[in-house]
C-alpha cells in the first residue's frame, strides 16, 4: 500500500496513471491524497501547519488499515517536491509507516530559498494553502516548517532523491537532515539536476529516478535489507557509493 503525496504545483489525480501505473504494476494499491493545505483541502478549511501534517498520518493509516485488503505491515509513503517535506513529517509521526521514499526536495527549514529567491507565485500559493493574507505573519509562520526534531524519530527505511543543483532547496539542507537521522536510509543525488530530478545525463544514463523510487520502496515493503549509503549518480550514469 502506497500513500502518495503530491507537491505544491500538482494535484492528487496526477499521482496514479490510468494505465501502466508504476505502483499498481508492482502489485501495490495506491491512496493519493490532498493533505492539509493541498488543492481541495483549503476549501474544506484544512490548511498547512505542522500540527495538521503530524495529525494526518494517524488519520490516514487508521482509515487504511480498517480495509481488509490492506496489509497493515506494508504501508509506504512517497512524496514529490513539497510532498517530500509533508511525507517526511507524516512518516516521522506515524510509526506504522514501513518505508518512505521522497524526491525533488523541499527540505530547507524555514523554506527561505523557495519563498524569497524563486518565483513569487510559490509564496502566494503557499499563503493560500496556509490561510495567511498578511505576508509578515506568513514569514513568521514558515519558520515553524522544519524537519528538525522530527526526522530523528524515523526508524523505518527512508530514501531521499535530490538534484545536485536544486534551486528551490539547496542540497546542504538535505545533507544535514540525512545525517540527523539514525535509521536505515539512502541519499541519492543526481549530478547537475535541478529541483525536478531528471532531464540531465545522470538521469538519462543512470537509474531512471521514478523507477528507482518505485523499486526501492517496493523492495523495502517486501523486507529486502538496506545499506545506509549516499549515492552520487554522475553524468556518465556511474554510481559512486559512500557509507552514511
Tab-separated table of C-alpha atoms in Angstrom:
chain	number	residue	atom	x	y	z
A	1	UNK	CA	0.000	0.000	0.000
A	2	UNK	CA	1.471	3.332	-1.089
A	3	UNK	CA	0.305	6.719	0.224
A	4	UNK	CA	1.182	9.261	-2.469
A	5	UNK	CA	1.600	12.948	-1.555
A	6	UNK	CA	1.837	15.443	-4.432
A	7	UNK	CA	3.740	18.711	-4.482
A	8	UNK	CA	2.587	22.309	-4.416
A	9	UNK	CA	2.108	22.569	-8.196
A	10	UNK	CA	0.269	19.325	-8.926
A	11	UNK	CA	-2.770	17.519	-7.556
A	12	UNK	CA	-3.558	14.037	-6.326
A	13	UNK	CA	-5.213	12.857	-9.544
A	14	UNK	CA	-1.869	13.050	-11.368
A	15	UNK	CA	-0.329	10.592	-8.890
A	16	UNK	CA	-1.977	7.490	-10.361
A	17	UNK	CA	-1.940	6.580	-14.054
A	18	UNK	CA	-4.971	5.080	-15.773
A	19	UNK	CA	-2.684	2.571	-17.488
A	20	UNK	CA	0.753	1.184	-16.662
A	21	UNK	CA	0.847	2.855	-13.257
A	22	UNK	CA	4.263	2.252	-11.696
A	23	UNK	CA	2.814	1.304	-8.306
A	24	UNK	CA	-0.052	-0.897	-9.408
A	25	UNK	CA	2.190	-2.684	-11.916
A	26	UNK	CA	4.328	-3.640	-8.909
A	27	UNK	CA	1.343	-5.062	-7.043
A	28	UNK	CA	0.659	-2.131	-4.731
A	29	UNK	CA	-2.594	-0.345	-4.038
A	30	UNK	CA	-2.402	3.459	-4.072
A	31	UNK	CA	-4.016	6.114	-1.898
A	32	UNK	CA	-3.380	9.512	-3.478
A	33	UNK	CA	-4.194	12.282	-1.026
A	34	UNK	CA	-4.653	16.010	-0.902
A	35	UNK	CA	-3.177	16.581	2.540
A	36	UNK	CA	-3.617	19.658	4.748
A	37	UNK	CA	-3.434	22.774	2.586
A	38	UNK	CA	-3.354	20.923	-0.721
A	39	UNK	CA	-5.892	21.575	-3.500
A	40	UNK	CA	-9.340	20.613	-2.182
A	41	UNK	CA	-8.341	20.731	1.497
A	42	UNK	CA	-8.283	24.543	1.946
A	43	UNK	CA	-11.790	24.668	0.523
A	44	UNK	CA	-12.784	22.455	3.453
A	45	UNK	CA	-10.921	24.638	5.958
A	46	UNK	CA	-7.947	22.271	6.361
A	47	UNK	CA	-4.724	24.252	5.927
A	48	UNK	CA	-0.995	23.592	6.036
A	49	UNK	CA	0.500	23.554	9.510
A	50	UNK	CA	2.993	21.344	11.257
A	51	UNK	CA	0.310	20.046	13.596
A	52	UNK	CA	-2.085	19.251	10.769
A	53	UNK	CA	0.553	17.194	8.971
A	54	UNK	CA	1.537	15.478	12.233
A	55	UNK	CA	-2.129	14.565	12.699
A	56	UNK	CA	-2.573	13.458	9.077
A	57	UNK	CA	-0.502	10.284	9.412
A	58	UNK	CA	-2.574	8.537	12.099
A	59	UNK	CA	-5.813	9.631	10.417
A	60	UNK	CA	-4.802	8.220	7.034
A	61	UNK	CA	-3.264	4.997	8.357
A	62	UNK	CA	-6.221	4.345	10.677
A	63	UNK	CA	-8.538	4.609	7.685
A	64	UNK	CA	-6.360	2.373	5.548
A	65	UNK	CA	-5.864	-0.496	7.954
A	66	UNK	CA	-9.604	-0.820	8.514
A	67	UNK	CA	-9.815	-2.040	4.935
A	68	UNK	CA	-9.489	-5.848	4.763
A	69	UNK	CA	-7.428	-5.810	1.560
A	70	UNK	CA	-4.644	-3.709	3.131
A	71	UNK	CA	-1.664	-5.340	4.847
A	72	UNK	CA	-1.005	-3.062	7.861
A	73	UNK	CA	2.652	-4.151	7.878
A	74	UNK	CA	3.232	-2.857	4.333
A	75	UNK	CA	2.193	0.794	4.313
A	76	UNK	CA	4.647	3.027	2.437
A	77	UNK	CA	4.769	6.777	1.802
A	78	UNK	CA	6.105	8.686	-1.167
A	79	UNK	CA	6.114	12.428	-1.794
A	80	UNK	CA	7.329	14.770	-4.514
A	81	UNK	CA	8.591	18.355	-4.152
A	82	UNK	CA	6.734	19.873	-1.175
A	83	UNK	CA	5.364	16.360	-0.729
A	84	UNK	CA	8.919	15.416	0.232
A	85	UNK	CA	8.584	17.600	3.320
A	86	UNK	CA	4.978	16.670	4.069
A	87	UNK	CA	5.734	12.955	3.630
A	88	UNK	CA	8.754	13.181	5.906
A	89	UNK	CA	6.755	14.840	8.693
A	90	UNK	CA	3.945	12.310	8.263
A	91	UNK	CA	6.328	9.354	8.465
A	92	UNK	CA	8.188	10.786	11.441
A	93	UNK	CA	4.965	10.930	13.439
A	94	UNK	CA	3.308	7.691	12.308
A	95	UNK	CA	5.360	4.614	13.300
A	96	UNK	CA	3.129	2.269	11.274
A	97	UNK	CA	4.688	3.649	8.072
A	98	UNK	CA	7.024	0.857	6.993
A	99	UNK	CA	9.130	2.847	4.498
A	100	UNK	CA	9.310	6.322	2.969
A	101	UNK	CA	10.723	7.500	-0.364
A	102	UNK	CA	10.732	11.172	-1.406
A	103	UNK	CA	12.068	13.015	-4.440
A	104	UNK	CA	12.664	16.600	-5.671
A	105	UNK	CA	13.254	18.069	-2.275
A	106	UNK	CA	11.704	20.932	-0.321
A	107	UNK	CA	13.647	20.254	2.864
A	108	UNK	CA	15.148	23.626	3.788
A	109	UNK	CA	13.962	24.508	7.307
A	110	UNK	CA	12.015	27.750	7.045
A	111	UNK	CA	11.852	27.468	3.227
A	112	UNK	CA	13.769	30.706	2.623
A	113	UNK	CA	15.022	29.856	-0.866
A	114	UNK	CA	11.719	28.802	-2.421
A	115	UNK	CA	9.756	31.684	-0.893
A	116	UNK	CA	12.281	34.522	-1.114
A	117	UNK	CA	14.588	33.719	-4.043
A	118	UNK	CA	12.329	31.896	-6.514
A	119	UNK	CA	9.113	32.808	-8.315
A	120	UNK	CA	6.827	34.895	-6.053
A	121	UNK	CA	3.935	32.679	-7.134
A	122	UNK	CA	5.283	29.967	-4.808
A	123	UNK	CA	4.908	32.214	-1.794
A	124	UNK	CA	1.486	33.478	-2.850
A	125	UNK	CA	0.238	29.944	-3.369
A	126	UNK	CA	1.537	28.741	-0.031
A	127	UNK	CA	-0.039	31.703	1.738
A	128	UNK	CA	-3.372	30.467	0.381
A	129	UNK	CA	-2.542	26.905	1.431
A	130	UNK	CA	-1.804	28.029	4.997
A	131	UNK	CA	-4.607	30.624	5.253
A	132	UNK	CA	-2.462	33.772	5.520
A	133	UNK	CA	-3.126	37.095	3.839
A	134	UNK	CA	-0.595	39.114	5.843
A	135	UNK	CA	2.905	38.485	4.486
A	136	UNK	CA	4.648	39.393	7.736
A	137	UNK	CA	2.551	36.869	9.635
A	138	UNK	CA	3.279	34.282	6.975
A	139	UNK	CA	7.017	34.950	7.239
A	140	UNK	CA	6.811	34.095	10.935
A	141	UNK	CA	4.694	31.003	10.224
A	142	UNK	CA	7.153	29.470	7.751
A	143	UNK	CA	9.842	29.460	10.430
A	144	UNK	CA	7.861	26.594	12.004
A	145	UNK	CA	8.180	24.432	8.872
A	146	UNK	CA	11.112	22.180	9.690
A	147	UNK	CA	12.101	18.540	9.890
A	148	UNK	CA	14.273	19.333	12.920
A	149	UNK	CA	13.039	17.417	15.952
A	150	UNK	CA	11.028	15.056	13.755
A	151	UNK	CA	13.306	13.023	11.473
A	152	UNK	CA	15.237	11.793	14.484
A	153	UNK	CA	12.156	9.662	15.261
A	154	UNK	CA	12.125	7.835	11.910
A	155	UNK	CA	13.220	4.232	12.408
A	156	UNK	CA	11.869	2.668	9.193
A	157	UNK	CA	13.804	2.786	5.889
A	158	UNK	CA	13.952	6.213	4.255
A	159	UNK	CA	15.054	7.319	0.776
A	160	UNK	CA	15.568	10.853	-0.488
A	161	UNK	CA	16.385	11.555	-4.139
A	162	UNK	CA	17.643	15.053	-4.948
A	163	UNK	CA	19.143	17.147	-7.694
A	164	UNK	CA	22.689	18.320	-7.059
A	165	UNK	CA	21.762	21.824	-8.259
A	166	UNK	CA	18.308	22.063	-6.648
A	167	UNK	CA	17.410	25.743	-6.949
A	168	UNK	CA	14.439	25.583	-4.553
A	169	UNK	CA	16.008	23.647	-1.677
A	170	UNK	CA	19.813	23.776	-1.531
A	171	UNK	CA	21.374	20.350	-1.144
A	172	UNK	CA	23.150	21.279	2.082
A	173	UNK	CA	19.871	21.153	3.994
A	174	UNK	CA	19.103	17.638	2.807
A	175	UNK	CA	22.661	16.603	3.637
A	176	UNK	CA	22.199	17.917	7.156
A	177	UNK	CA	18.846	16.182	7.534
A	178	UNK	CA	20.106	12.798	6.395
A	179	UNK	CA	22.953	12.987	8.917
A	180	UNK	CA	20.500	13.857	11.695
A	181	UNK	CA	18.720	10.561	11.087
A	182	UNK	CA	19.795	7.266	12.623
A	183	UNK	CA	17.565	4.686	10.945
A	184	UNK	CA	18.358	2.857	7.685
A	185	UNK	CA	18.466	5.481	4.969
A	186	UNK	CA	19.690	6.209	1.488
A	187	UNK	CA	20.515	9.540	-0.132
A	188	UNK	CA	20.690	9.594	-3.943
A	189	UNK	CA	21.995	12.735	-5.679
A	190	UNK	CA	21.809	13.232	-9.444
A	191	UNK	CA	24.689	15.305	-10.799
A	192	UNK	CA	23.723	18.635	-12.396
A	193	UNK	CA	19.994	18.074	-11.864
A	194	UNK	CA	17.825	20.916	-10.672
A	195	UNK	CA	14.734	20.631	-8.436
A	196	UNK	CA	12.726	18.337	-10.718
A	197	UNK	CA	15.085	15.389	-10.755
A	198	UNK	CA	15.690	14.387	-14.363
A	199	UNK	CA	16.398	15.775	-17.845
A	200	UNK	CA	20.154	15.577	-17.296
A	201	UNK	CA	22.699	12.980	-18.443
A	202	UNK	CA	22.887	11.442	-14.949
A	203	UNK	CA	19.167	10.623	-15.055
A	204	UNK	CA	19.248	9.509	-18.684
A	205	UNK	CA	22.282	7.256	-18.348
A	206	UNK	CA	21.903	6.214	-14.704
A	207	UNK	CA	18.869	4.832	-12.857
A	208	UNK	CA	15.651	6.480	-14.089
A	209	UNK	CA	14.507	8.437	-10.996
A	210	UNK	CA	10.786	7.429	-10.859
A	211	UNK	CA	11.721	3.785	-11.393
A	212	UNK	CA	14.433	3.980	-8.743
A	213	UNK	CA	11.913	5.332	-6.213
A	214	UNK	CA	9.287	2.712	-7.048
A	215	UNK	CA	11.690	-0.241	-6.992
A	216	UNK	CA	13.307	0.970	-3.768
A	217	UNK	CA	10.024	1.426	-1.934
A	218	UNK	CA	8.597	-1.929	-3.024
A	219	UNK	CA	11.842	-3.674	-2.018
A	220	UNK	CA	11.627	-2.184	1.465
A	221	UNK	CA	7.951	-3.136	1.866
A	222	UNK	CA	8.897	-6.661	0.848
A	223	UNK	CA	11.534	-6.823	3.565
A	224	UNK	CA	14.723	-6.578	1.487
A	225	UNK	CA	17.652	-5.233	3.530
A	226	UNK	CA	19.138	-1.789	3.022
A	227	UNK	CA	22.624	-0.366	3.407
A	228	UNK	CA	22.727	3.218	4.652
A	229	UNK	CA	24.518	4.901	1.765
A	230	UNK	CA	24.926	8.132	-0.173
A	231	UNK	CA	24.880	7.673	-3.923
A	232	UNK	CA	26.123	10.217	-6.420
A	233	UNK	CA	24.861	9.433	-9.918
A	234	UNK	CA	27.482	11.011	-12.164
A	235	UNK	CA	26.824	12.468	-15.612
A	236	UNK	CA	28.095	9.240	-17.161
A	237	UNK	CA	25.473	7.232	-15.260
A	238	UNK	CA	28.122	5.763	-12.964
A	239	UNK	CA	27.056	5.483	-9.311
A	240	UNK	CA	29.586	6.448	-6.663
A	241	UNK	CA	28.597	4.989	-3.301
A	242	UNK	CA	29.701	6.051	0.185
A	243	UNK	CA	28.598	4.861	3.600
A	244	UNK	CA	26.481	7.138	5.765
